[in-house]
Coordinates of C-alpha atoms in Angstrom, one line a residue:
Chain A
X1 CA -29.4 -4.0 28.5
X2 CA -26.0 -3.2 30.2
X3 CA -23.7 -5.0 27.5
X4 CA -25.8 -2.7 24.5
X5 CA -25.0 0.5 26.4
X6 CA -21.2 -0.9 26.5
X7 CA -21.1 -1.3 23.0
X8 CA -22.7 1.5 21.6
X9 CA -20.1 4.2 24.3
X10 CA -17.5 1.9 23.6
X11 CA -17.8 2.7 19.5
X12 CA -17.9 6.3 19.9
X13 CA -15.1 6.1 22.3
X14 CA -13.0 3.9 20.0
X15 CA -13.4 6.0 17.1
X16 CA -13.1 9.1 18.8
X17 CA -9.8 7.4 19.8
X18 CA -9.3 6.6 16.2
X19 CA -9.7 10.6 15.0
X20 CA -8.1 11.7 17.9
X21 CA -4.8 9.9 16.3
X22 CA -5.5 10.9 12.8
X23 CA -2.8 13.7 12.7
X24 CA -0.4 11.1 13.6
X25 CA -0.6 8.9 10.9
X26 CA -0.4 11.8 8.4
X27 CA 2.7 11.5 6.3
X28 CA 4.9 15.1 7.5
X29 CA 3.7 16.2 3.5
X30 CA 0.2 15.7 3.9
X31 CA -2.3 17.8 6.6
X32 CA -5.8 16.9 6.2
X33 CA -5.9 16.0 2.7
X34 CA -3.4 19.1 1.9
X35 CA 0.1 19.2 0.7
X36 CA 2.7 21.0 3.4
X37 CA 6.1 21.9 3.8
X38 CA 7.9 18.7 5.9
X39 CA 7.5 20.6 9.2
X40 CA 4.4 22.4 8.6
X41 CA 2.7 20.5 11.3
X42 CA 5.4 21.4 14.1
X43 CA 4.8 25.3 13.1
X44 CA 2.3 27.4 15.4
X45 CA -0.4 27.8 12.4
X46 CA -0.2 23.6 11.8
X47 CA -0.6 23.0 15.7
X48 CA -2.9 24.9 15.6
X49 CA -5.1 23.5 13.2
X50 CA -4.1 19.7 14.7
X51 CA -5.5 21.3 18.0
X52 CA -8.8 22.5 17.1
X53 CA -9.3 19.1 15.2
X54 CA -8.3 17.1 18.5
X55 CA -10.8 19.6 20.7
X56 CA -13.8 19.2 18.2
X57 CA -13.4 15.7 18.3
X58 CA -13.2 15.4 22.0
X59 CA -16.2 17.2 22.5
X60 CA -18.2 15.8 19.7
X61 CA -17.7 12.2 21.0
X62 CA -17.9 12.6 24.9
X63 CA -21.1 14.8 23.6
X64 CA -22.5 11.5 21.8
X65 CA -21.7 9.3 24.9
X66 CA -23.6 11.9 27.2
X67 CA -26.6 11.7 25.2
X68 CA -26.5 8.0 25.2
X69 CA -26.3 7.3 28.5
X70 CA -29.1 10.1 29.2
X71 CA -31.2 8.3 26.9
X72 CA -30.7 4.3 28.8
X73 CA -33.7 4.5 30.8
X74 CA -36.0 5.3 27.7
X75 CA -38.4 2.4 26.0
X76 CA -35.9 -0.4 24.2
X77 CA -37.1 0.9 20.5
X78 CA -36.9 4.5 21.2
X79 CA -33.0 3.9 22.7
X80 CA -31.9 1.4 19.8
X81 CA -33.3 4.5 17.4
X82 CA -31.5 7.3 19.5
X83 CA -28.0 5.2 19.7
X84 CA -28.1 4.6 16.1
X85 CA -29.0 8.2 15.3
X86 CA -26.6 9.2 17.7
X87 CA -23.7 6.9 15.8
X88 CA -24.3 8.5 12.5
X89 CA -24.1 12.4 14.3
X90 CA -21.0 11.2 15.5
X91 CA -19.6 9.3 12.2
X92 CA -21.0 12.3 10.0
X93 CA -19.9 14.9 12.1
X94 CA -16.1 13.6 12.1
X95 CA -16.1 13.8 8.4
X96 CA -17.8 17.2 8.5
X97 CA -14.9 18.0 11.0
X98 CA -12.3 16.6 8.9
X99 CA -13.9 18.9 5.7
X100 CA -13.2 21.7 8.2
X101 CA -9.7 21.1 9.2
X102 CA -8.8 20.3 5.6
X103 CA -10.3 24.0 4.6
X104 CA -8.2 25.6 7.6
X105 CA -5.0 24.0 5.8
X106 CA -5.4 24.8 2.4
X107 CA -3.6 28.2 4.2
X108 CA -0.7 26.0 4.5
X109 CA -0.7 24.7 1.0
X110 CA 2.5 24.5 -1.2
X111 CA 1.2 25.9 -4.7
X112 CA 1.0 23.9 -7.6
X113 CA 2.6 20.6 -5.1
X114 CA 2.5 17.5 -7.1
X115 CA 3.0 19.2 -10.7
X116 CA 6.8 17.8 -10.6
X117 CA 6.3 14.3 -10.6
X118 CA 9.3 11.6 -10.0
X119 CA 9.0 7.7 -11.1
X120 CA 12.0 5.2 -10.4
X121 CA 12.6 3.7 -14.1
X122 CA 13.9 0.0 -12.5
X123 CA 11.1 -2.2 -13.5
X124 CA 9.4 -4.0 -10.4
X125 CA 9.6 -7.6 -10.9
X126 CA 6.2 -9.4 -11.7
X127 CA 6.6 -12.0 -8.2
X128 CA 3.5 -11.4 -6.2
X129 CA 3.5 -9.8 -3.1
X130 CA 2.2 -13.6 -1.3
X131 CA 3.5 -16.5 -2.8
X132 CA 0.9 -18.4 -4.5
X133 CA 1.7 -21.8 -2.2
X134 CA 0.5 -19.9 0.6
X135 CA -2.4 -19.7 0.0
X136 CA -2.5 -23.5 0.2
X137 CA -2.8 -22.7 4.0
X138 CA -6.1 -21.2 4.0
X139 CA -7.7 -23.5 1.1
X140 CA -6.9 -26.6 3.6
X141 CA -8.2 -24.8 6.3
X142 CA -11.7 -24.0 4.4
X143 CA -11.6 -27.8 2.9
X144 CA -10.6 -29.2 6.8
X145 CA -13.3 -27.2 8.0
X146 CA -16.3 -28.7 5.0
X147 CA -14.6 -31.7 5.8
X148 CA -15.6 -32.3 9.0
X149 CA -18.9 -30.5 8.7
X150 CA -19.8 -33.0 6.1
X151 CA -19.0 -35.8 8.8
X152 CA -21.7 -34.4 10.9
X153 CA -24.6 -33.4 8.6
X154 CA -26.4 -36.6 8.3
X155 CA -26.5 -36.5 11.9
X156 CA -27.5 -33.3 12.4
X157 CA -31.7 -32.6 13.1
X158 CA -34.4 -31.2 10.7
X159 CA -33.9 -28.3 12.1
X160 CA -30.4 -26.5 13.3
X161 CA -29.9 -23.1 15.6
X162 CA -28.0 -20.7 13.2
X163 CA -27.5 -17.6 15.5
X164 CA -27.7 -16.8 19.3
X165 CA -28.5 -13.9 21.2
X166 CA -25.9 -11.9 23.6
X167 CA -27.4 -13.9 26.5
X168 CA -26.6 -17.5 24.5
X169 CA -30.4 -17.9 23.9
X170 CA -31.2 -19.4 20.5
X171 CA -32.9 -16.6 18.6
X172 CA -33.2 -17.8 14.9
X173 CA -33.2 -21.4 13.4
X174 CA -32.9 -22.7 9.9
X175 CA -34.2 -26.0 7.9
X176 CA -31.3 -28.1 7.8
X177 CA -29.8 -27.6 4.2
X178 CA -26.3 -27.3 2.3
X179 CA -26.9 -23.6 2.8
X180 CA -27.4 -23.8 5.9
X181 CA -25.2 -26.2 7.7
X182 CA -22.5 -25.0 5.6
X183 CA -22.8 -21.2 6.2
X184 CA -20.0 -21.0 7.9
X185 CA -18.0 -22.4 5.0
X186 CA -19.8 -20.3 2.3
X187 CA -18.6 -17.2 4.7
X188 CA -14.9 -18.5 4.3
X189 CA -14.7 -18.9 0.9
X190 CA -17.1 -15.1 0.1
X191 CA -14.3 -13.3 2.9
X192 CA -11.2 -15.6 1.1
X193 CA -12.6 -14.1 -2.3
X194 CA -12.7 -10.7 -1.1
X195 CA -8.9 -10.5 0.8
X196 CA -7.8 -12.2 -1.9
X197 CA -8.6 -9.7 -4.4
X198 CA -8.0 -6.4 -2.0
X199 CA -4.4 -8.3 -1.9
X200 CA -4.0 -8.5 -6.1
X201 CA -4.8 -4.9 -6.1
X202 CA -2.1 -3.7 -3.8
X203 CA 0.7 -4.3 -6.6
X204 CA -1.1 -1.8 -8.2
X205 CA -1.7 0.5 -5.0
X206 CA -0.3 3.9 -5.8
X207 CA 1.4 4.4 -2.5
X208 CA 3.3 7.4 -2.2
X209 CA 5.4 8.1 -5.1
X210 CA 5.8 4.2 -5.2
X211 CA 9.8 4.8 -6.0
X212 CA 10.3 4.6 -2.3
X213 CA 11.8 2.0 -0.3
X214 CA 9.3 2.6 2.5
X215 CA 6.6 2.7 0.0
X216 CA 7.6 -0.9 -1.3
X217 CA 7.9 -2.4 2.5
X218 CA 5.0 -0.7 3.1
X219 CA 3.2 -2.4 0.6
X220 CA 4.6 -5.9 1.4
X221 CA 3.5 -5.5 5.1
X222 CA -0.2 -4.8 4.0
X223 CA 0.0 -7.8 1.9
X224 CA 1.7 -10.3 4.7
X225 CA -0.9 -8.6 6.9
X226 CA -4.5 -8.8 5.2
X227 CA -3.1 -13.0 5.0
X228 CA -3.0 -13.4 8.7
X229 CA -6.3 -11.2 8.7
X230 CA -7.6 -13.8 6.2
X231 CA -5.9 -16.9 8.0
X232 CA -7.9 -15.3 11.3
X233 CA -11.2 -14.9 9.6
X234 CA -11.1 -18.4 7.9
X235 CA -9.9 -20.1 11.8
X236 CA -12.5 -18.3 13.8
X237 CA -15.6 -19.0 11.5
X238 CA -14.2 -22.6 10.7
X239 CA -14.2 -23.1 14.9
X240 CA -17.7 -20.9 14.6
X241 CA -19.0 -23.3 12.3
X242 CA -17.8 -26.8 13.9
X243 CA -18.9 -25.7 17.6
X244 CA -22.2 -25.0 15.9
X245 CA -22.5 -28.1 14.0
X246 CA -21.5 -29.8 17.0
X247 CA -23.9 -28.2 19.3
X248 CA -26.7 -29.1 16.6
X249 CA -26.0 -33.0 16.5
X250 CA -25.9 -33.1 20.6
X251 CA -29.0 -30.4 21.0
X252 CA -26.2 -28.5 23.3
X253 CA -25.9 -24.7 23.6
X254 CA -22.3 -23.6 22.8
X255 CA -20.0 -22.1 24.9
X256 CA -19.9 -18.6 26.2
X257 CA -16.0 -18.3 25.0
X258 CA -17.4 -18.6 21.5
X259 CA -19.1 -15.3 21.7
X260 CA -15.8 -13.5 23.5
X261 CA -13.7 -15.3 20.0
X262 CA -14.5 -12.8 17.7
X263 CA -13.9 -10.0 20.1
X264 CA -10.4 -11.6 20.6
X265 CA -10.1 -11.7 17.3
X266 CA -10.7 -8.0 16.9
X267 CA -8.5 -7.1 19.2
X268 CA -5.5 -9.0 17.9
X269 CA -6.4 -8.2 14.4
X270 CA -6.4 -4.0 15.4
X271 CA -3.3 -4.7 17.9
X272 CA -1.4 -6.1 14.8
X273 CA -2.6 -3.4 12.4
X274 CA -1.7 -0.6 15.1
X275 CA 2.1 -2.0 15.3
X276 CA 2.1 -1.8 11.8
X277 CA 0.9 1.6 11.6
X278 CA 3.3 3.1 13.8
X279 CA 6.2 0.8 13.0
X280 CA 5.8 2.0 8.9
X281 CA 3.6 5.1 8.8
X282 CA 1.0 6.0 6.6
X283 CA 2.5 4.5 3.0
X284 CA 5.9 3.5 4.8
X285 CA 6.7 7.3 5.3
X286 CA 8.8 6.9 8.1
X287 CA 10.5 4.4 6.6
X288 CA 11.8 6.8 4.3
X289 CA 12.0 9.8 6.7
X290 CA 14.8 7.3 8.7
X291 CA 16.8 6.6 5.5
X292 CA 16.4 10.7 4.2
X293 CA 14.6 9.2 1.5
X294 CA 11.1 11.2 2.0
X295 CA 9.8 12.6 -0.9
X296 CA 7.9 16.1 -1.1
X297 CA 5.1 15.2 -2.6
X298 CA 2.6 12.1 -3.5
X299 CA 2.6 12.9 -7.3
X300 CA -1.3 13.2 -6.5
X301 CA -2.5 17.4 -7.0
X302 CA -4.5 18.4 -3.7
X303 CA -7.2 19.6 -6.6
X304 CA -8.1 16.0 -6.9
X305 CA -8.7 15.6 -3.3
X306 CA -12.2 16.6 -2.9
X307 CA -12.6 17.6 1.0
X308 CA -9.0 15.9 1.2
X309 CA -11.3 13.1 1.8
X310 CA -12.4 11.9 -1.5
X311 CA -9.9 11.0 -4.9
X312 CA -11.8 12.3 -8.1
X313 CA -8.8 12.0 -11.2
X314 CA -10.0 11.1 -14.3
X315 CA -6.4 10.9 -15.4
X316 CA -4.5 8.9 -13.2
X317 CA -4.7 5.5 -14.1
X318 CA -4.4 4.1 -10.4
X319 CA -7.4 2.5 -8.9
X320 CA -6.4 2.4 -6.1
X321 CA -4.3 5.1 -4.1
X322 CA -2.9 5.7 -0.2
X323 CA -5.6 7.6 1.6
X324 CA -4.5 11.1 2.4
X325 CA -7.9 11.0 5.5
X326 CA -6.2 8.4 7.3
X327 CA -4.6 4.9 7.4
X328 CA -4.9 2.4 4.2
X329 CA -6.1 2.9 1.1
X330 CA -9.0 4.6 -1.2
X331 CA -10.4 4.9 -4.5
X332 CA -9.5 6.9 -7.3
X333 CA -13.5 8.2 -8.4
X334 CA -12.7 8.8 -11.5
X335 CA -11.6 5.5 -12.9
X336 CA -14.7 3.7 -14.4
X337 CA -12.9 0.8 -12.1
X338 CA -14.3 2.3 -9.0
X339 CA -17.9 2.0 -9.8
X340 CA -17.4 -1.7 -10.9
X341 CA -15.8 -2.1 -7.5
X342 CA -18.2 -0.3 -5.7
X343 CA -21.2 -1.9 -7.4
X344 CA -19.0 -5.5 -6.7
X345 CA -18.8 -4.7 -3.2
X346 CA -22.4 -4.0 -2.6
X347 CA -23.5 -6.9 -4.2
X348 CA -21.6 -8.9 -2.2
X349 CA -22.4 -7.1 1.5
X350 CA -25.9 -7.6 0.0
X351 CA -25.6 -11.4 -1.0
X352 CA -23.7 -11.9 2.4
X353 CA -26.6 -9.8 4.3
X354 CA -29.3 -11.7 3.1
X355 CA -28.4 -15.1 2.4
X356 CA -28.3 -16.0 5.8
X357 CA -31.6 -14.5 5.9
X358 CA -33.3 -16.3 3.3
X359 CA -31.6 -19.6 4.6
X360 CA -32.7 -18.8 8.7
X361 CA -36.0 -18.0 7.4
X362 CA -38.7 -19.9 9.4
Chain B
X1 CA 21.0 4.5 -7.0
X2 CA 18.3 3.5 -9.4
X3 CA 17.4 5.7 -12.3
X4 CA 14.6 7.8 -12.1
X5 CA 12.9 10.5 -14.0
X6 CA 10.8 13.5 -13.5
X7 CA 8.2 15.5 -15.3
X8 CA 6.8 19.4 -14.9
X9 CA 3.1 19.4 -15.8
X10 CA 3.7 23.2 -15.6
X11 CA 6.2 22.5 -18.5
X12 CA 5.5 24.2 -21.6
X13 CA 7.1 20.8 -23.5
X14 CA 4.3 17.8 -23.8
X15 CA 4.3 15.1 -20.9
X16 CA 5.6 12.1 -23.6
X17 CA 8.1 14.4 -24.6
X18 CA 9.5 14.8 -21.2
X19 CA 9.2 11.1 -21.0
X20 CA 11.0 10.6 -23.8
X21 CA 14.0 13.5 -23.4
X22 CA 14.0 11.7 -19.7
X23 CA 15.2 8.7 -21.1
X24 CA 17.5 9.7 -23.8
X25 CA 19.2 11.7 -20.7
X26 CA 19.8 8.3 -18.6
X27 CA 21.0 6.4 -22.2
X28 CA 23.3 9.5 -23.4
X29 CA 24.9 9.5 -19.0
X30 CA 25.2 5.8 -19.1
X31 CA 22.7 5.3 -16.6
X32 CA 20.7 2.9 -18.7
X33 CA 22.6 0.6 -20.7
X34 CA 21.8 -2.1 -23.7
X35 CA 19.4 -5.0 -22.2
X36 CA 18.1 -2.2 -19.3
X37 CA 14.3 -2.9 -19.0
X38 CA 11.9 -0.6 -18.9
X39 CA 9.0 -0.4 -16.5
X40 CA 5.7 -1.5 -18.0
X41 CA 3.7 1.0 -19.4
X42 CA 1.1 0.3 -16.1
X43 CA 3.7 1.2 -13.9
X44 CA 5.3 3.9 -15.1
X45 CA 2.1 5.8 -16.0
X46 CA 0.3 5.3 -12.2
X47 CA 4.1 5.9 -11.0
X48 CA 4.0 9.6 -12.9
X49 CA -0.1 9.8 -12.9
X50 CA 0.1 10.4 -16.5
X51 CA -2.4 8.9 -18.9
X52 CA -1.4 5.0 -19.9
X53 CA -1.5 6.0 -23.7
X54 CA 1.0 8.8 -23.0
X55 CA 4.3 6.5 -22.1
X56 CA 2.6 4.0 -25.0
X57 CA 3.1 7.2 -27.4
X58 CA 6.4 7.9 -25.4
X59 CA 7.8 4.3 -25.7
X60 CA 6.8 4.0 -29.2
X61 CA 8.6 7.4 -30.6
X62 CA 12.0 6.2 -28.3
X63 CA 11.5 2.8 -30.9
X64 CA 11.0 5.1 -33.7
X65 CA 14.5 6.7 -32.7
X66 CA 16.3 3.0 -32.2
X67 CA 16.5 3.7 -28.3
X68 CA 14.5 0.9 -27.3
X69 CA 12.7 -2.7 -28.4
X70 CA 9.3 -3.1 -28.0
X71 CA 7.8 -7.0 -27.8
X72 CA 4.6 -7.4 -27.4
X73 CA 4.1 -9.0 -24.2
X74 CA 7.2 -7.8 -22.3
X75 CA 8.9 -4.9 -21.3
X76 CA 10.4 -2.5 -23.7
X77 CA 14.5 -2.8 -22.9
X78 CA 17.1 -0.5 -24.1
X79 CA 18.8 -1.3 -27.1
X80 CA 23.0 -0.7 -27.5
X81 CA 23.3 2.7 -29.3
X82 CA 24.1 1.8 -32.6
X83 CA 25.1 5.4 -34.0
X84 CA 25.0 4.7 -37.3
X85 CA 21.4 3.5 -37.1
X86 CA 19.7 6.3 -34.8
X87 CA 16.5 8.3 -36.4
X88 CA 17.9 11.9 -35.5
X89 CA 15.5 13.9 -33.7
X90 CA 13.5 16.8 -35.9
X91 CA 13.6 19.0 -33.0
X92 CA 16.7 18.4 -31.9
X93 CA 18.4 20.8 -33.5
X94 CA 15.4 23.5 -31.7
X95 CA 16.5 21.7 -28.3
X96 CA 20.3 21.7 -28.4
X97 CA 20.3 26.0 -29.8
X98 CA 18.1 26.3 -26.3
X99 CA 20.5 24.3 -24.5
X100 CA 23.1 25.9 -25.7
X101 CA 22.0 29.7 -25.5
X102 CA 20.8 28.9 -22.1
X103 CA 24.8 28.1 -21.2
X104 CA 26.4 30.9 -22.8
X105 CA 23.9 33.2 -21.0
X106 CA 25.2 31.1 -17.9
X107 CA 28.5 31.8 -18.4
X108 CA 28.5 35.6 -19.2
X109 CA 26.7 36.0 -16.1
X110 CA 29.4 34.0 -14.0
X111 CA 31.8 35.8 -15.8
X112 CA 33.5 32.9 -18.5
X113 CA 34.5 34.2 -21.4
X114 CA 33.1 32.4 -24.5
X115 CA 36.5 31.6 -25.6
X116 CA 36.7 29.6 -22.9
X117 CA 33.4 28.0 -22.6
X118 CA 34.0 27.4 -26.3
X119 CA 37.3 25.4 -25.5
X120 CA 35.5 23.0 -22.4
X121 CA 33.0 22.6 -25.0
X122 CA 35.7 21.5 -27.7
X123 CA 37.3 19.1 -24.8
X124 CA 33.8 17.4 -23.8
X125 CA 33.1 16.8 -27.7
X126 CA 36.5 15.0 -28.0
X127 CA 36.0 13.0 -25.1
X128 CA 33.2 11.9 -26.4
X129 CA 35.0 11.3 -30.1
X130 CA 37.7 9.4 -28.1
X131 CA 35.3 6.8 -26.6
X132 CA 33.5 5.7 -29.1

């Protein structure tokens, strides 16, 4: 069970990685969820706290990697248990870490930061951030991909392999229906939904104090980028679906490359995000910091960061604000938006978790 | 450089207020002029983190005064200053005695004598007289 062992040290180690960055990606205003001076983080008590974070971190996930690889040799059930238990310490106690550091800078805190607020008064223009005949790209690529499938599903037997073990064995089948020839497409058109949407929002994205050149490239670069995320998703599962289909009508296994495509995918999709990250900053920040444009503050209060991890403000209209934890975006709690989102969301990880299910089950 | 306006939640003065005096300040410099648009009422409030029905109150009292046109279903935009027509202020009066007690204090304690701040005062007035 070599390539489970990989996995499981190779996800702590990534996202102790991740963490280990976190401080990085923080706009120079913002430590841990806390509103600072520009160069509080370059002063001894700021370092300091960055340090501690990095050391905790460091020792929490080489800890979980220890205990995993101590606990191979045990029965299969009892490891799978122990690595997910051991994936949760870990994920947990990162946030509980994060709690901490944010605590240790409230000594740091500018009093009463965010009570000036500044707003440009140019109205944005109402364009959207993708033109709308773009997304004539994807759609063809979902109605290529149904296309051919529908070439292929009269051929197709009673029965068709829907999903493979890591060792290309056949572990689950499915009565051949619309369901489930076509899951692949259903998958496309639930994840097209979904970026789609996440997209729409971002015009509405608090990021920073939104008056900022760096916050509108910022902005833009998310939106080009969750397309090419979405023109990725929609290519890989289309291939996914027509090696499948194709593998069905010939009784042939697929390839081995088909499993190492979405772990290409992955990489590419993190590589692109990365350069992004680093080539903007957190909400375009440095951006900004190269023009002399920064502003001081997010026009958010630290009082509504709960933990500098979570947004709770009743009164701020935005649904959606730039994460002060880390890269991307979060929700505002205290919109009655948030929930519908939230319950929105579930519903669909659910639908997309069990239809598969219901449509493999035999 | 694009116009921009600030509020002080610590201010004493209500947010829509602030809004409001914001605005009048850009209109009065010539930094928004007739056929300016205004951002949406969305934007501005999630720009400031103010409550959406604070700029509505704040944009609606600005129409009251003949600063700006409201249309329902698109952006308020200034309107030319048509002295004759503007609602004055009721507190304007309150606002301009603060203003101007906060500048005489100014200038006694950089040393101006009054005469003269009265004089500059005279000038600017004038200015204003002479262009329109």
């Amino acid at each position: 069970m070599q390539p489970y062992l990989y996995f499981s040290t190779g996800l702590i180690a990534v996202l102790t990685g991740l963490e280990w960055f976190v401080p990085a990606i923080f706009r120079p205003t913002n430590l841990f969820g806390v509103t600072v001076a520009p160069d509080a983080a370059r002063q001894p008590e700021g370092r300091a706290i960055i340090r501690r974070w990095r050391a905790s971190i460091a020792a929490l996930g080489l800890a979980g990697i220890a205990l995993t690889v101590a606990l191979a040799p045990l029965e299969p059930v009892v490891v799978l248990l122990a690595r997910t238990g051991i994936l949760l310490v870990v994920a947990l106690g990162q946030v509980a870490l994060y709690i901490g550091s944010h605590h240790q800078a409230q000594a740091l805190a500018i009093p009463e930061a965010g009570a000036v607020r500044t707003a440009s008064l140019a109205a944005r223009p109402h364009v959207p951030l993708i033109p709308w005949w773009w997304e004539a790209l994807p759609l063809a690529l979902i109605g290529g991909t149904a296309f051919v499938l529908a070439q292929q599903y009269a051929a197709a037997p009673a029965i068709i392999p829907v999903h493979w073990n890591i060792n290309n064995m056949v572990d689950r089948t499915a009565a051949k229906s619309v369901g489930s020839f076509f899951l692949m497409v259903w998958m496309q058109v639930g994840l097209y939904a979904l970026l789609t949407f996440i997209t729409a929002t971002l015009s509405r994205t608090r990021i920073g104090n939104n008056a900022t050149t760096g916050s509108q490239q910022y902005r833009l670069a998310i939106a080009r980028y969750l397309f090419f995320v979405k023109g990725m998703i929609i290519v890989l599962l289309g291939t996914m679906g027509l090696v499948i289909a194709n593998n069905s009508v010939t009784n042939t296994t697929p390839s081995t490359a088909l499993f190492i495509a979405p772990l290409g995918f992955v990489v590419v999709v993190l590589a692109v995000g990365t350069f992004i990250f680093f080539r903007y900053g957190q909400g375009g920040w440095r951006v900004d910091a190269r023009a002399g444009t920064l502003p001081a503050a997010d026009n958010m209060p630290d009082s509504a960061w709960k933990g500098g991890v979570l947004y709770y403000n009743p009164n701020d209209p935005a649904l959606f604000v730039e994460r002060r934890s880390g890269m991307g975006f979060t929700l505002n709690f205290g919109h009655r938006g948030s929930w519908l989102f939230m319950g929105g969301l579930l519903v669909f990880i659910v639908a997309a978790t069990v239809v598969p299910i219901v449509l493999a089950g035999r | 450089m694009k116009p921009s306006i600030s509020i002080d939640e610590r201010s004493k003065e209500p947010i829509y207020r602030q809004i409001m005096q914001g605005v009048r300040h850009l209109v009065a410099t010539g930094q928004l002029v007739a056929g300016d648009e205004l951002p949406s009422l969305r934007q501005l409030a999630v720009d400031l983190n103010v409550h959406l029905n604070t700029v509505a109150l704040a944009y609606r009292e600005l129409e009251r005064q003949g600063i700006v046109r409201l249309r329902q279903g698109s952006r308020a935009t200034i309107l030319s200053v048509d002295r004759a027509s503007l609602v004055p202020d009721p507190q304007v009066h309150t606002l301009l005695r603060e203003q101007l007690e906060r500048l005489r204090t100014e200038a006694i304690l950089a040393g101006v004598p009054l005469a003269e701040v009265r004089e500059l005062a005279m000038e600017v007035l004038q200015e204003d007289a002479e262009g329109g």
